[in-house]
Amino acid sequence: TFPAAKKGGVSMTKESGGFDQIDQWKSTMFLYSSALKSINTKIEILNNEFIQLYNYNPIEHITSRLKTPESIVKKLKHDDIAGIRIICSFMSDIYPIADMIARQADITVLHVKDYIKYPKTNGYKSYHMVVTIPVYLSEGKRDTKVEIQIRTIAMDFWASLEHKIAYKFEGKAPDYL
């Protein structure tokens, strides 16, 4: 037999003194990691379907990440610990991909930030969606937030370079850069 399911994957017995913070951290990271796997699979299926139907792949590559512990502490208010980045060849692919994701029956779009229509002052462009996706655990379904960024190869290059410049010069990059 299996041990009794734990609420949120965390032991809540008197012996453990309530929530054990390490177990809670591991459970949270497991939940977000599972959400990333689930949404990554959905996006790969959509891309493969597009190839099958149109002999064209709109997605160059997909990357995902869980934030670092330090970053998570800062971001816990927003609850967007998990993120996935979809890199396209052309800007004309971004909105159709976002639409295909939004039409998935079990994905709920919470909000969108369109930095393509409204770029940041530093030139940053990208399309961001915060969504929830269900993760099915032994205790039942847990809707989990994931941030999806959709951008072109050129936008990704600029974002990466701009981030490195800002980090290297601590926000005080020389004007020539």
Short mmCIF file of N, CA and C in Angstrom, two decimals, residues 39 101-102 107-111 129-133 144-148:
data_model
loop_
_atom_site.label_atom_id
_atom_site.label_comp_id
_atom_site.label_asym_id
_atom_site.label_seq_id
_atom_site.Cartn_x
_atom_site.Cartn_y
_atom_site.Cartn_z
N ILE A 39 3.63 21.94 -19.79
CA ILE A 39 3.43 22.98 -20.81
C ILE A 39 4.43 22.82 -21.95
N ILE A 101 -1.70 28.61 -27.79
CA ILE A 101 -1.54 28.27 -26.38
C ILE A 101 -2.79 28.68 -25.60
N ALA A 102 -3.28 29.88 -25.84
CA ALA A 102 -4.45 30.40 -25.11
C ALA A 102 -5.70 29.57 -25.38
N ILE A 107 -5.61 25.44 -20.17
CA ILE A 107 -4.73 26.57 -19.85
C ILE A 107 -5.59 27.80 -19.68
N THR A 108 -5.33 28.52 -18.61
CA THR A 108 -6.03 29.78 -18.35
C THR A 108 -5.02 30.91 -18.41
N VAL A 109 -5.26 31.88 -19.29
CA VAL A 109 -4.38 33.04 -19.38
C VAL A 109 -4.81 34.02 -18.29
N LEU A 110 -3.87 34.33 -17.40
CA LEU A 110 -4.15 35.26 -16.31
C LEU A 110 -3.91 36.70 -16.73
N HIS A 111 -2.78 36.94 -17.38
CA HIS A 111 -2.52 38.27 -17.95
C HIS A 111 -1.41 38.21 -18.98
N MET A 129 3.09 35.93 -21.35
CA MET A 129 1.79 35.45 -20.87
C MET A 129 2.03 34.77 -19.52
N VAL A 130 1.20 35.07 -18.54
CA VAL A 130 1.19 34.29 -17.31
C VAL A 130 -0.07 33.45 -17.37
N VAL A 131 0.12 32.15 -17.27
CA VAL A 131 -0.98 31.20 -17.40
C VAL A 131 -1.00 30.27 -16.20
N THR A 132 -2.12 29.59 -16.03
CA THR A 132 -2.14 28.46 -15.11
C THR A 132 -2.35 27.20 -15.93
N ILE A 133 -1.71 26.15 -15.46
CA ILE A 133 -1.82 24.84 -16.09
C ILE A 133 -2.03 23.83 -14.97
N THR A 144 -1.21 25.61 -11.54
CA THR A 144 0.11 26.15 -11.26
C THR A 144 0.45 27.23 -12.28
N LYS A 145 0.99 28.35 -11.80
CA LYS A 145 1.32 29.46 -12.69
C LYS A 145 2.65 29.21 -13.40
N VAL A 146 2.65 29.59 -14.68
CA VAL A 146 3.86 29.54 -15.50
C VAL A 146 3.89 30.81 -16.34
N GLU A 147 5.08 31.41 -16.44
CA GLU A 147 5.24 32.55 -17.33
C GLU A 147 5.78 32.05 -18.66
N ILE A 148 5.13 32.45 -19.74
CA ILE A 148 5.57 32.08 -21.08
C ILE A 148 6.04 33.35 -21.78
#
